[in-house]
Every structure is written in structure tokens, then in C-alpha cells.
C-alpha positions as CSV (number, residue, x, y, z in Angstrom):
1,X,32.4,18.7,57.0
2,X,35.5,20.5,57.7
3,X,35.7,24.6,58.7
4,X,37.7,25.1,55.2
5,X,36.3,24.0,51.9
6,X,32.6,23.5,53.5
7,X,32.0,27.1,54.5
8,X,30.9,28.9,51.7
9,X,28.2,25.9,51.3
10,X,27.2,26.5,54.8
11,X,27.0,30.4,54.7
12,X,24.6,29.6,51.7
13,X,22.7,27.1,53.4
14,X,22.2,29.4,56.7
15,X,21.7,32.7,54.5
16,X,19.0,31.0,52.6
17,X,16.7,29.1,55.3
18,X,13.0,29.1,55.2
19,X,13.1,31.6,52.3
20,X,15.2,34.4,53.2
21,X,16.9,36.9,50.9
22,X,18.7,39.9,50.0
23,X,16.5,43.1,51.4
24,X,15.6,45.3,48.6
25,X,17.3,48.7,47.8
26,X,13.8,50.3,49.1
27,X,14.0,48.7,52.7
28,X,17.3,49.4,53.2
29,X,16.4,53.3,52.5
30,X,13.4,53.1,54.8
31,X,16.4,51.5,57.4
32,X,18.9,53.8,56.9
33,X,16.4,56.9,57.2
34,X,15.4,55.6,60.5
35,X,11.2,54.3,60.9
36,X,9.3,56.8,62.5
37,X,6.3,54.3,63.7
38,X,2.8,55.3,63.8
39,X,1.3,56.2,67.3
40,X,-2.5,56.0,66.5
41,X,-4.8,53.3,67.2
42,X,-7.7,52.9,65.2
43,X,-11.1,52.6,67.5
44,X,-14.9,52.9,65.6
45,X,-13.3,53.9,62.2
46,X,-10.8,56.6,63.8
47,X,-7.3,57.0,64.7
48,X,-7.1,57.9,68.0
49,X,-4.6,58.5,71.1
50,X,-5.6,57.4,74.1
51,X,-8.3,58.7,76.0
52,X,-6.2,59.5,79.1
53,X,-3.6,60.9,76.8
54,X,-1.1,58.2,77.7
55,X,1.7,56.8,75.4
56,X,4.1,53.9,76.4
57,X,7.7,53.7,74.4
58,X,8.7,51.3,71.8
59,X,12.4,50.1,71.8
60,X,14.8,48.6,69.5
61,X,16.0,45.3,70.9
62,X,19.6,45.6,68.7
63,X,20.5,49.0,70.8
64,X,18.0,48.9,73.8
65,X,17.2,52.6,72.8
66,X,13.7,54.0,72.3
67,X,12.5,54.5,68.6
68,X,8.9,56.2,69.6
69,X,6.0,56.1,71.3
70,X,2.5,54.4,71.3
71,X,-1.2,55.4,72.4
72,X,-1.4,53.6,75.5
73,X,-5.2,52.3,75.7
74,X,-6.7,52.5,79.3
75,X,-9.8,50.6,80.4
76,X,-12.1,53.3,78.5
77,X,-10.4,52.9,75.1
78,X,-10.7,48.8,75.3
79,X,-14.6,49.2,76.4
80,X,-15.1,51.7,73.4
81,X,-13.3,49.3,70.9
82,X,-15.6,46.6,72.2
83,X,-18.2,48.4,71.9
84,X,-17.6,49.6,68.7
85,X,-17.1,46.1,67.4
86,X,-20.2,45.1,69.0
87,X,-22.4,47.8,67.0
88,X,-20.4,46.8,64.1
89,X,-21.8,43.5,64.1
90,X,-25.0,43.8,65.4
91,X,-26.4,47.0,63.6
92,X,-24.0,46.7,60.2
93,X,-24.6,44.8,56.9
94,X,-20.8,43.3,57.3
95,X,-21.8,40.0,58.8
96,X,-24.7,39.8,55.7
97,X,-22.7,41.6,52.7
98,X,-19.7,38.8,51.2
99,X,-19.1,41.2,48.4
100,X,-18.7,44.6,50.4
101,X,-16.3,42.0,52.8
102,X,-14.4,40.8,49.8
103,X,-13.7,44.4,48.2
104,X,-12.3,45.5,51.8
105,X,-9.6,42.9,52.0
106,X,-9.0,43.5,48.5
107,X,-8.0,47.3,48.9
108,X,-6.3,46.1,52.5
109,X,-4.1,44.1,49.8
110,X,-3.4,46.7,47.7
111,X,-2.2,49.1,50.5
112,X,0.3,46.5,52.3
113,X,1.7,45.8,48.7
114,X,2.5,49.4,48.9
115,X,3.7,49.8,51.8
116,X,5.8,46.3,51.8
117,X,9.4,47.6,52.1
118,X,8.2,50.0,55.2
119,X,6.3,47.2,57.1
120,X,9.6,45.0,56.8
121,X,11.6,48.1,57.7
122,X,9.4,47.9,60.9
123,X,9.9,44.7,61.8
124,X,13.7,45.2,61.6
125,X,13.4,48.0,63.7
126,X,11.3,46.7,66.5
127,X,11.3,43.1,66.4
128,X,15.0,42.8,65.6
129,X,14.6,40.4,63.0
130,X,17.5,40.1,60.5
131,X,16.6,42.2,57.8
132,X,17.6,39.5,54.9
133,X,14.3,37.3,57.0
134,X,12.2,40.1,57.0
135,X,10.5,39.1,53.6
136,X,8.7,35.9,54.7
137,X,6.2,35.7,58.0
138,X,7.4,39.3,58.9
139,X,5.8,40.9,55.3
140,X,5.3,38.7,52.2
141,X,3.7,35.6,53.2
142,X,0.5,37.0,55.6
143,X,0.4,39.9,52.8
144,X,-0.1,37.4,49.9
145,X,-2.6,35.8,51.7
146,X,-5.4,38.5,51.8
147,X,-6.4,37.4,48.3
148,X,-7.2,33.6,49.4
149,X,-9.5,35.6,52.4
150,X,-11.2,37.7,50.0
151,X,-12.3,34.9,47.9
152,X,-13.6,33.1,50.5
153,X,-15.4,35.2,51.8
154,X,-17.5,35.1,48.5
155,X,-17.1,31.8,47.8
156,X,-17.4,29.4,51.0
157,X,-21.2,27.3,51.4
158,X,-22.5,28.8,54.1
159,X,-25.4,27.3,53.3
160,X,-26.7,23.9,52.2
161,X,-29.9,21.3,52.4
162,X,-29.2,17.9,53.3
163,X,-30.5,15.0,51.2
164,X,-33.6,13.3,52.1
165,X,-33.2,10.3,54.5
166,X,-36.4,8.1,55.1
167,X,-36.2,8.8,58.6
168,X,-36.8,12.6,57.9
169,X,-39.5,12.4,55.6
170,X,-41.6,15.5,55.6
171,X,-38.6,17.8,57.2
172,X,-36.0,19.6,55.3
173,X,-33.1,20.4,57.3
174,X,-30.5,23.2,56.2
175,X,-27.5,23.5,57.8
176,X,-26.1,27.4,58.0
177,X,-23.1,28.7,58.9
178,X,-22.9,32.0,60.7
179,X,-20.6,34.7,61.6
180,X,-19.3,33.7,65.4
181,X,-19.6,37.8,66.6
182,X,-17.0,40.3,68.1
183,X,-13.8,38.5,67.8
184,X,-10.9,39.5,70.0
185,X,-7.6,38.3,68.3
186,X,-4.6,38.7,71.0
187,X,-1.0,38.3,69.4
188,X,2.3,38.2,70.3
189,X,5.6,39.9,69.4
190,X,7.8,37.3,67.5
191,X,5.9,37.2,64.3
192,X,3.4,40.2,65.0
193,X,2.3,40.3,61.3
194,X,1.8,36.7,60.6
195,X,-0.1,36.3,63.5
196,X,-2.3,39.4,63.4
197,X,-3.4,38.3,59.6
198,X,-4.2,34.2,60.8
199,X,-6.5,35.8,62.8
200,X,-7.9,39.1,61.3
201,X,-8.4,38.0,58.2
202,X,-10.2,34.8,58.0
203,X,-12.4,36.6,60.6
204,X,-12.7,39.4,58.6
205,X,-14.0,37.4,55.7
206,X,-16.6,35.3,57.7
207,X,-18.3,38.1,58.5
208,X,-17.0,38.6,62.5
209,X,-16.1,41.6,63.8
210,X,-12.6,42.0,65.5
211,X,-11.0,44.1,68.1
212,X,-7.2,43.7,67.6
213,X,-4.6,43.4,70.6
214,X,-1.0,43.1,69.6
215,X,1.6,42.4,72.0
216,X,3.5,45.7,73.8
217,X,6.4,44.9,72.9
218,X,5.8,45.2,68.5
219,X,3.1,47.6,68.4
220,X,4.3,49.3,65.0
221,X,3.0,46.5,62.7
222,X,-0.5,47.1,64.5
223,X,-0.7,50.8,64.5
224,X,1.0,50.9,60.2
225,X,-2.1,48.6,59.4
226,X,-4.7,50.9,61.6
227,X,-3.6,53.6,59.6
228,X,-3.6,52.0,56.0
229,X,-7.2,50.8,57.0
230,X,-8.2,54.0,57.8
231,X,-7.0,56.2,55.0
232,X,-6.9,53.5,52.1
233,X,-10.2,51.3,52.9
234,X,-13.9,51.1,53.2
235,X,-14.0,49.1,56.3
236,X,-17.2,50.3,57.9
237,X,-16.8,51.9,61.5
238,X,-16.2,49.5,64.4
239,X,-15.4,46.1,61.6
240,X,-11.8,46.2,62.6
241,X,-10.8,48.4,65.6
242,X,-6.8,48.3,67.0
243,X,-5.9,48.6,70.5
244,X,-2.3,49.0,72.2
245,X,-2.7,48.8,75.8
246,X,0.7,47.9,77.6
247,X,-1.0,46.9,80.9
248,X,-1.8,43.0,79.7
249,X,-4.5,43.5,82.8
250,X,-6.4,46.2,80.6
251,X,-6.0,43.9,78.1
252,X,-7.5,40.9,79.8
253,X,-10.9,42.6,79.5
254,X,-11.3,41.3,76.2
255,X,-11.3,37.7,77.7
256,X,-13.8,38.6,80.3
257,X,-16.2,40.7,78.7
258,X,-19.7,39.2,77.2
259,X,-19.9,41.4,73.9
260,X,-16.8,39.4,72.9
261,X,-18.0,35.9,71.3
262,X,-14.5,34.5,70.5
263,X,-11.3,35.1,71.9
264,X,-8.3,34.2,69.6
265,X,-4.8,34.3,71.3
266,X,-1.5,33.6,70.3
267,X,1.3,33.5,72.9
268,X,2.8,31.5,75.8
269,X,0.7,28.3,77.1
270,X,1.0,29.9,80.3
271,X,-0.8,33.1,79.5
272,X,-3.4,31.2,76.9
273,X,-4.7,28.9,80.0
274,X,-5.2,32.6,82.1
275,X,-7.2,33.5,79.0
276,X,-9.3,30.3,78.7
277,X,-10.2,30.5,82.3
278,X,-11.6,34.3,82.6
279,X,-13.7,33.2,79.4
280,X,-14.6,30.1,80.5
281,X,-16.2,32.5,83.6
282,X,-19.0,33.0,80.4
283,X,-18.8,30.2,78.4
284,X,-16.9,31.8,75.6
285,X,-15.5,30.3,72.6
286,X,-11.5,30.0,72.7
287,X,-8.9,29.2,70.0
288,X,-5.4,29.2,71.3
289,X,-2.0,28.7,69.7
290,X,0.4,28.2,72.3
291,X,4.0,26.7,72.9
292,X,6.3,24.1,71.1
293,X,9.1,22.3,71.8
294,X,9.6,20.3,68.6
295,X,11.7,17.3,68.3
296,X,13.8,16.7,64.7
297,X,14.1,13.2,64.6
298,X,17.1,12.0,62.0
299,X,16.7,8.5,60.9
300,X,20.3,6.4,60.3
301,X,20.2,7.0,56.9
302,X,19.3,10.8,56.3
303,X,22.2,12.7,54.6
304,X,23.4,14.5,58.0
305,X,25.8,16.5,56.0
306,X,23.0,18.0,53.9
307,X,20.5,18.1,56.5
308,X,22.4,18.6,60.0
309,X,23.4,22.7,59.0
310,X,19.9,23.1,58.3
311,X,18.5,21.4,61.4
312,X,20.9,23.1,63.3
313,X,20.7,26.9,61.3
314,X,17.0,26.9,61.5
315,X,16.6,27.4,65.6
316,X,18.5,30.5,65.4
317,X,15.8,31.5,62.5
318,X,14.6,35.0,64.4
319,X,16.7,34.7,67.4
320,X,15.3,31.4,68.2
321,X,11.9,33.4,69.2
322,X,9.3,30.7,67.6
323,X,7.1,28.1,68.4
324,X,7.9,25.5,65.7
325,X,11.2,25.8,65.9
326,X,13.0,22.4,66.3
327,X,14.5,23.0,69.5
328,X,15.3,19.2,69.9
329,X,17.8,17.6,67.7
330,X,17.2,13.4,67.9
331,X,20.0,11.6,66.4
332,X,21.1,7.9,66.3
333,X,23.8,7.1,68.5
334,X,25.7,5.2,65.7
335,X,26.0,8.4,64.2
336,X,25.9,11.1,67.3
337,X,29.7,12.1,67.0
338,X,29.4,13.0,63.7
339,X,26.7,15.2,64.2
340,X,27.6,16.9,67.3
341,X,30.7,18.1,65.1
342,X,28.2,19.0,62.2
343,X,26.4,21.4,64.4
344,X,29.0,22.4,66.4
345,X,30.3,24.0,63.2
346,X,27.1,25.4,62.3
347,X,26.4,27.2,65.0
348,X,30.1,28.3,65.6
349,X,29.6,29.9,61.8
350,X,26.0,31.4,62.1
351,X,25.8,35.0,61.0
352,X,24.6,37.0,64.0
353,X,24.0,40.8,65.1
354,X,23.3,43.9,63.6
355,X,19.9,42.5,61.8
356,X,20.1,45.6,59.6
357,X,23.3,44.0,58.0
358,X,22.3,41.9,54.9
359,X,24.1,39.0,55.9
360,X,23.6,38.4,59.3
361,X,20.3,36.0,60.2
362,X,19.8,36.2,64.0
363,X,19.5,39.6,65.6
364,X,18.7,40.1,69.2
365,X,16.1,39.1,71.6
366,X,12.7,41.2,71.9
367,X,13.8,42.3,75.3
368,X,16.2,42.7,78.3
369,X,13.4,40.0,80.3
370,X,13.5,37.4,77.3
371,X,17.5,37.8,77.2
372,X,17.6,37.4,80.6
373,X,15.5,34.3,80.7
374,X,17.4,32.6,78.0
375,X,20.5,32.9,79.6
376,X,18.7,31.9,82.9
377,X,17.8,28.6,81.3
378,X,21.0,27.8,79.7
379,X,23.0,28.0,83.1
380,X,20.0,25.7,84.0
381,X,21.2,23.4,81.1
382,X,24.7,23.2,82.6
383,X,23.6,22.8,85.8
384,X,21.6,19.6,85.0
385,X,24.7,18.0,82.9
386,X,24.5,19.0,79.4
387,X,27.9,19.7,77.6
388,X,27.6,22.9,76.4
389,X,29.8,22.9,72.9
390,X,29.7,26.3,72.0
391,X,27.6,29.9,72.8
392,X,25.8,30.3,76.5
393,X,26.7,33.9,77.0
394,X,26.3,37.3,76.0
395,X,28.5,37.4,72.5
396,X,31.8,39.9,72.8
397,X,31.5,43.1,71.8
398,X,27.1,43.5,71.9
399,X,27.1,45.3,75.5
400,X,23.9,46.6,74.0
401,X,20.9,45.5,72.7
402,X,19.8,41.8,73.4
403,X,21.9,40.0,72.2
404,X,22.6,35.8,72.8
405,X,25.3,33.3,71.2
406,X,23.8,30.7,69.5
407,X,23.9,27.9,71.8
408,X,24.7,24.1,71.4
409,X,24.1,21.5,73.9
410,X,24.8,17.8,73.8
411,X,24.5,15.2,75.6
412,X,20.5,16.2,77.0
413,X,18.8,14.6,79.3
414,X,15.2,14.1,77.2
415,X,13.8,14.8,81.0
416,X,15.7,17.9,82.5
417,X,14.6,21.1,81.9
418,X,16.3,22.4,78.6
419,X,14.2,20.0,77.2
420,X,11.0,19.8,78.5
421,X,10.9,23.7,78.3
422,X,10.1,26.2,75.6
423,X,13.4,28.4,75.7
424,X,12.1,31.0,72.9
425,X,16.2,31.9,72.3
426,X,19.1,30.8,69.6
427,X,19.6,27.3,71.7
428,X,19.8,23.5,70.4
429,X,19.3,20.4,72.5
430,X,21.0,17.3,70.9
431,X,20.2,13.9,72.1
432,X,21.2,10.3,70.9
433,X,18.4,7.8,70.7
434,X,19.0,4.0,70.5
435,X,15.8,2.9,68.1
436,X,13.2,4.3,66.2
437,X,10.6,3.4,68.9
438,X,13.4,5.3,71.3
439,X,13.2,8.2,69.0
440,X,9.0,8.5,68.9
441,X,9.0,8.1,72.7
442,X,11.7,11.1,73.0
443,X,9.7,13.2,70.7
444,X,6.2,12.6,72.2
445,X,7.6,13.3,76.2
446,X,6.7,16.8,76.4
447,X,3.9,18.9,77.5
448,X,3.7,20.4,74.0
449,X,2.6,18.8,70.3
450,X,2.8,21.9,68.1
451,X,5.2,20.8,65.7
452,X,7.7,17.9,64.4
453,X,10.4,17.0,61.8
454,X,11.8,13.6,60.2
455,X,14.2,12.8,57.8
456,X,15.8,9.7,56.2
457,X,13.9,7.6,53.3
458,X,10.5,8.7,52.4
459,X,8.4,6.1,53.5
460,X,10.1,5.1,57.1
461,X,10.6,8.8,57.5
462,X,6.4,9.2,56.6
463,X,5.7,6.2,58.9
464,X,7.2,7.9,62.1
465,X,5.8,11.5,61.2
466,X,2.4,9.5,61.8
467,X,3.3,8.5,64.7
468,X,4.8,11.9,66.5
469,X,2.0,13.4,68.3
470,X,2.0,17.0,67.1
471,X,0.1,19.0,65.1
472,X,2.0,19.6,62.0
473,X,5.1,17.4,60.8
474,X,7.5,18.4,57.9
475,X,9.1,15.3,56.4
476,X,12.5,15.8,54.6
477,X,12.4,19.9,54.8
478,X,8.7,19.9,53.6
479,X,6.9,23.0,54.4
480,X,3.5,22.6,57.0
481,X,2.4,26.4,56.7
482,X,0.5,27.9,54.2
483,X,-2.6,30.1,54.2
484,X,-4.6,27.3,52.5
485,X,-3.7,24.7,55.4
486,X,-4.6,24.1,58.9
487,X,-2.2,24.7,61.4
488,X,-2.3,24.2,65.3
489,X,-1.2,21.9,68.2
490,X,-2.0,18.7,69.9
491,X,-1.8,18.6,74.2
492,X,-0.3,22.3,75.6
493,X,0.2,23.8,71.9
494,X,-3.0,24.8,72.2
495,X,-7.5,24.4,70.7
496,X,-8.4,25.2,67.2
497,X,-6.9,25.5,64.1
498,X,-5.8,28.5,62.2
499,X,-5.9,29.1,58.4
500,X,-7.4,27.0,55.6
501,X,-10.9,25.8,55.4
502,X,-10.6,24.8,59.6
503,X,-9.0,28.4,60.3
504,X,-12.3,29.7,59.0
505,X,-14.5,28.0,60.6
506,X,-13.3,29.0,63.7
507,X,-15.1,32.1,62.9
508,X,-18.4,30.6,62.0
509,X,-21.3,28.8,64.1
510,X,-23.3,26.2,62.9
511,X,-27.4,26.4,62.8
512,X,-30.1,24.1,62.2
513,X,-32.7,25.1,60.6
514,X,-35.6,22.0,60.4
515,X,-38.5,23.2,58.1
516,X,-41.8,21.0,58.0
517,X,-43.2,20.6,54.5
């Protein structure tokens, strides 16, 4: 690849990774009118401020200014959410009535249809995510799922009779499946609507009840859907109730109170093993998904100038803020130089800043903290002896807002910090491996097993994909997420799985019922 004729290819490659596209006509309005976020939360069927009268402000990470303000919840508000859920569930028909579950979600779908264009708007405006990527986890693809939820709501066997076994003569045993309770689903800020709907919904559709926690930081996603289930659903009172504390110690009640059965988090593996201890103070069911530090493992024969823009492109995929991301790049030595240059050209021609400008596809980080950390942990990567080939800094002329270069390193130690550690910013670790068996044992030596990635021929590439100890593996660009398939962690990325037929059953407990005859 050269930095003439080759980049127009790559400025299509970058513009078009993992679905992104031209914002609509109607988005850009809603952009250029400025969002005016919703400040309600939604608590026993009502939207509510805060009982203490307490609001918390909302900021845009591209200009560090604040767009609004947010019901802060105290204590009181969390314990009447709880509550709420718990009355919900006990008292209600929801956990016992499929249909009246399936017709909810079913108008829920038909009110974020509607409001598509403003929810992507949103996430623009207070996640910072480049406007032309704000069509896939930030709107359309946890939108299109509600119809999958709603049917299977109607349509999973939550009850069946086993076969007669000679052993068992004269007992008939049915095995039922039953609505886990009061579901607290805690989620973070980098894909706040993607992770709200993995949780709420198949939840929703079991029969649980939920009380809804998003992270600070993106509360706008959380309060638009409070209001569009208050004013465009019949979601009995209590079902689904939304609270936006900014104190993460009010919100640590959900973990540690006993009307909550399950408590569902998304976030940092640091935070999720603070959550699975206060439940664990009750025995309470946890599902976590936590951190990544995924390895992409090119095999000698993968096309590296087809595949190395995208392997590279991709980490700076909303600002480098995800867990799947493939942070590590794994390449064979025989064929390192070329590839460093590859990616050094990639991300020296990645489209970044203003994410309200079609063509850009990394806007800031969420915050002044997470900006600072990131740059914190690439002077870490220079310290420990990587060569730093291009980014590290604060990019010229973006003194506000939180803004970082897309960072390459080569040359990484597979042991030294940028490596072992989740960064959660627009940075690249490269490392050469001598054999395939090198490669695996790279891949596997973290903490983490959320994610991986192989290419090269099918069937080698398919063989070492079985072998990498994660969660989910894509093989030649293939796509592990979809609301019809399982997705979660191995080791430190986390317990459970979320979406598909597994994702459900999260939100289910198993009975045994033996009957005599």
C-alpha cells in the first residue's frame, strides 16, 4: 500500500467498518437543532425528578460543555424503584401473562422506530460517537431486536414432561421454567443502548421485572426510553422502572438489596467483581459482562493488504471505547514490516473529530478521566519499550473536548502493560509471533477471554479460533453478535451469557415438579 493511489480504497474501507453509513437528512436536523435530553426518570409507571429535587449535568465529550441536566436519584428514589419492581412482580399478572408481555415490547418497537433519528442524535450528542456509526449498536441493531423478544416471550417452552424412564415409573416429572424476579440491569456509557436492550428486553419477555441503572455519564438514551414507555406503552406500573443516580454508591444498593433476585451488569471487571461480592453477601444470582483485550491473530497467508486497514480501522471504531475491540494485532514475523507500514498508514489516515461531521469515524472520549487515563497508559507503553509509530497525544488543534490521536504501537512486549490491560481509547498493540502455537499462547496470556479474531485459510484459520480461549471468535471478518446468539466471556470477561436462547435463560429459574400417579 502506498499513501497515493491506495487512499480512496482506504477511506472507503475505514468509512464503512462494522456497518456504518451516511446519517440521514432527519438526524442531522435533530443535530443541528441542538438535543434537548429528557430529565425524567420513570419510577412505578411515572416520570419523576428526584425526590430531593437534585439534578446532576450531562456533558458533550466533543466540547466538554454541558448539554442539560438529569434527575439525580438519592437513596429514596432507588428504594422506591425497587420496590416498585418488587410489587410488579409479586402482585402483577406480568410474570403469568406472555401475550400482555409480547404486545408491550411490540408498541416499545413501534415508538423507538419513531423516534430513531432522535435516539441517534443523542448518542452523538452525549456519547460522542461519530455520527456516520451511530446507526448500528447506538440505534438500529438493539431496536430491531425487540421483535425477536416479543416472540419469545410467546413462544419459548417453559414447560415440558420428561419421557418415562423405568427407573421413574409411577412419577411424572415436569420441568418449568420461571421468571427469575426483580432484575437490576446496570450498564455502562460506551454502547448505552445496546447494552440497556441485552438486558431489558429478554428480561422483559421472560416475565422478570427490571429496575434500570444506566451509567452517569449517557443518561439521555435511558431517560428518551422512560419517556416513550410512559406515554406510548402499556407497561403496567413498576415492570420497567429507570433510575439515574450519579453517586455509583446509591447505585450499589441494587447489588445489596434482597428484593433484587438478579443483578445484570455491564462495565469494567473491576467494578463487576465489587458487584458480585455485595450480592454474594445474599446469595444473589449475577451475570456480568466485563473487559476484553482481544488478540487478532493473522496467519502467513491472510491477504494483509485487504485485511490489515480493517484490523487496524476497527480499534478506533467509537473512540476505541469497547470491549471486543481487537486491541492486539498478532502478526508473523516473516511478514511484520509489511504490516507495521500497513497500519501505520491506516491509522495516520483515520477520519477523526467533530463526530457530528459525516465523514469522520472516531470522536472523543466519554470524559476528561477516560482521556486522561488513555494518555496515562500510552506514556506507560513508551516507558516499557514499545515504538510508538504514530498518535500518543492530544491531536493539534482539539483543546477541547476529549479528544486522542489514534495510536500505534509496535514492537509489544505480549507481557508489559499495554498489553495485558484494557485501554478503552483509539490505541493498537502490534506484536510479531514466530509459530502458530506462539500466536495461540500470545492470545490466551491475559486476564480476559471476551473476544478473538483469525484470518488466513478457512480451515487453519477455524482450527486456531478453536483453540483461543474467549468467548466469541470471528474468523475472516465474520460477525459474532446478533440478538439470536449468545454472547459473553471466558476468565475476567465475565458469568453468563447475553442474547439468544442462553441470554434468556438468564432470566428464568428452573423447577421440578415430581407428581405421583
Amino acid at each position: 500500500m502506498t499513501t497515493g493511489t491506495d487512499l480512496p480504497e482506504l477511506k472507503r474501507v475505514l468509512g464503512g467498518l462494522w456497518g456504518a453509513q451516511n446519517p440521514t437528512d432527519s438526524t442531522m436536523a435533530i443535530l443541528k437543532q441542538g438535543v434537548r435530553g429528557e430529565d425524567a426518570m420513570l419510577i412505578d409507571g411515572d416520570l419523576v425528578a428526584a425526590s430531593d429535587g437534585k439534578t446532576f449535568d450531562n456533558t458533550n465529550p466533543a466540547t466538554g460543555q454541558v448539554i442539560g441536566t438529569v434527575a439525580d436519584a438519592c437513596p429514596a428514589d432507588v428504594d422506591r424503584a425497587i420496590g416498585a419492581a418488587r410489587r410488579a412482580f409479586d402482585d402483577s399478572n406480568w410474570p403469568h401473562d406472555a401475550e400482555l408481555r409480547r404486545h408491550c415490547l411490540l408498541q416499545l418497537h413501534k415508538a423507538l422506530v419513531a423516534s430513531a433519528d432522535l435516539i441517534r442524535a443523542t448518542a452523538v450528542t452525549e456519547i460522542g460517537v461519530a455520527v456516520r456509526t451511530s446507526n448500528t449498536f447506538h440505534s438500529d441493531w438493539p431496536i430491531s431486536s425487540i421483535p425477536y423478544w416479543a416472540e419469545m416471550a410467546t413462544s419459548f417452552d417453559y414447560e415440558h414432561t420428561m419421557p418415562q424412564r423405568p427407573w421413574a415409573a409411577g412419577t411424572r416429572h415436569v420441568i418449568r421454567h420461571e421468571p427469575i424476579g426483580v432484575v437490576a440491569a446496570i450498564t455502562p456509557w460506551n454502547f448505552p443502548l445496546q447494552t440497556a436492550m441485552t438486558k431489558v428486553l429478554p428480561a422483559l419477555a421472560a416475565g422478570a421485572t427490571v429496575i434500570l441503572k444506566p451509567a452517569f455519564q449517557t443518561p439521555w438514551h435511558a431517560t428518551l426510553l422512560a419517556k416513550l414507555i410512559a406515554e406510548n406503552t402499556d407497561f403496567p406500573a413498576g415492570v420497567l422502572n429507570i433510575v439515574t443516580p450519579s453517586d455509583n454508591t446509591v447505585a450499589e444498593r441494587l447489588a445489596l438489596d434482597p428484593r433484587v433476585d438478579l443483578v445484570h451488569f455491564t462495565g469494567s471487571t473491576a467494578v463487576g467483581k465489587k458487584l458480585m461480592a455485595d450480592a454474594s453477601q445474599r446469595v444473589a444470582r449475577v451475570a456480568l459482562e466485563l473487559g476484553g483485550k482481544s488478540a487478532n491473530i493473522l496467519l502467513e497467508d491472510a491477504d494483509f493488504a485487504a485485511i490489515v486497514p480493517q484490523a487496524a480501522g476497527v480499534v478506533c471504531m467509537n473512540a476505541g471505547q469497547g470491549c471486543v475491540l481487537p486491541t492486539r494485532l498478532l502478526v508473523p514475523r516473516s511478514r511484520y514490516d509489511e504490516a507495521r507500514e500497513l497500519a501505520r498508514i491506516t491509522f495516520e489516515n483515520v477520519p477523526f473529530g467533530d463526530p457530528t461531521d459525516p465523514d469522520v469515524i472516531q470522536g472523543p472520549q466519554i470524559s476528561k478521566v477516560q482521556q486522561d487515563r488513555v494518555l496515562d497508559l500510552i506514556a506507560q507503553g513508551v516507558a516499557d519499550g514499545a515504538t510508538l509509530l504514530t498518535g500518543g497525544g492530544i491531536p493539534d488543534g482539539f483543546d477541547t473536548g476529549f479528544y486522542v490521536q489514534p495510536t500505534l504501537f509496535a514492537d509489544v512486549d505480549p507481557h508489559s502493560t499495554i498489553a495485558q490491560r484494557e485501554i478503552f481509547g483509539p490505541v493498537l498493540a502490534m506484536m510479531p509471533y514466530d509459530t502458530v502455537d506462539h500466536a495461540i499462547e500470545i492470545a490466551n496470556n491475559t486476564t480476559y477471554g471476551l473476544a478473538g479474531y483469525v484470518w488466513g485459510e478457512q480451515d487453519r484459520a477455524v482450527a486456531v479460533a478453536r483453540r483461543i480461549r474467549s468467548g466469541m471468535v470471528a474468523v475472516n471478518g465474520g460477525f459474532f453478535y446478533g440478538h439470536d446468539i449468545p454472547s459473553g466471556g471466558y476468565k475476567e470477561s465475565g458469568l453468563g451469557r447475553e442474547s439468544g436462547a442462553e441470554g434468556f435463560q438468564e432470566f428464568l429459574e428452573t423447577k421440578v415438579i415430581a407428581v405421583a400417579e
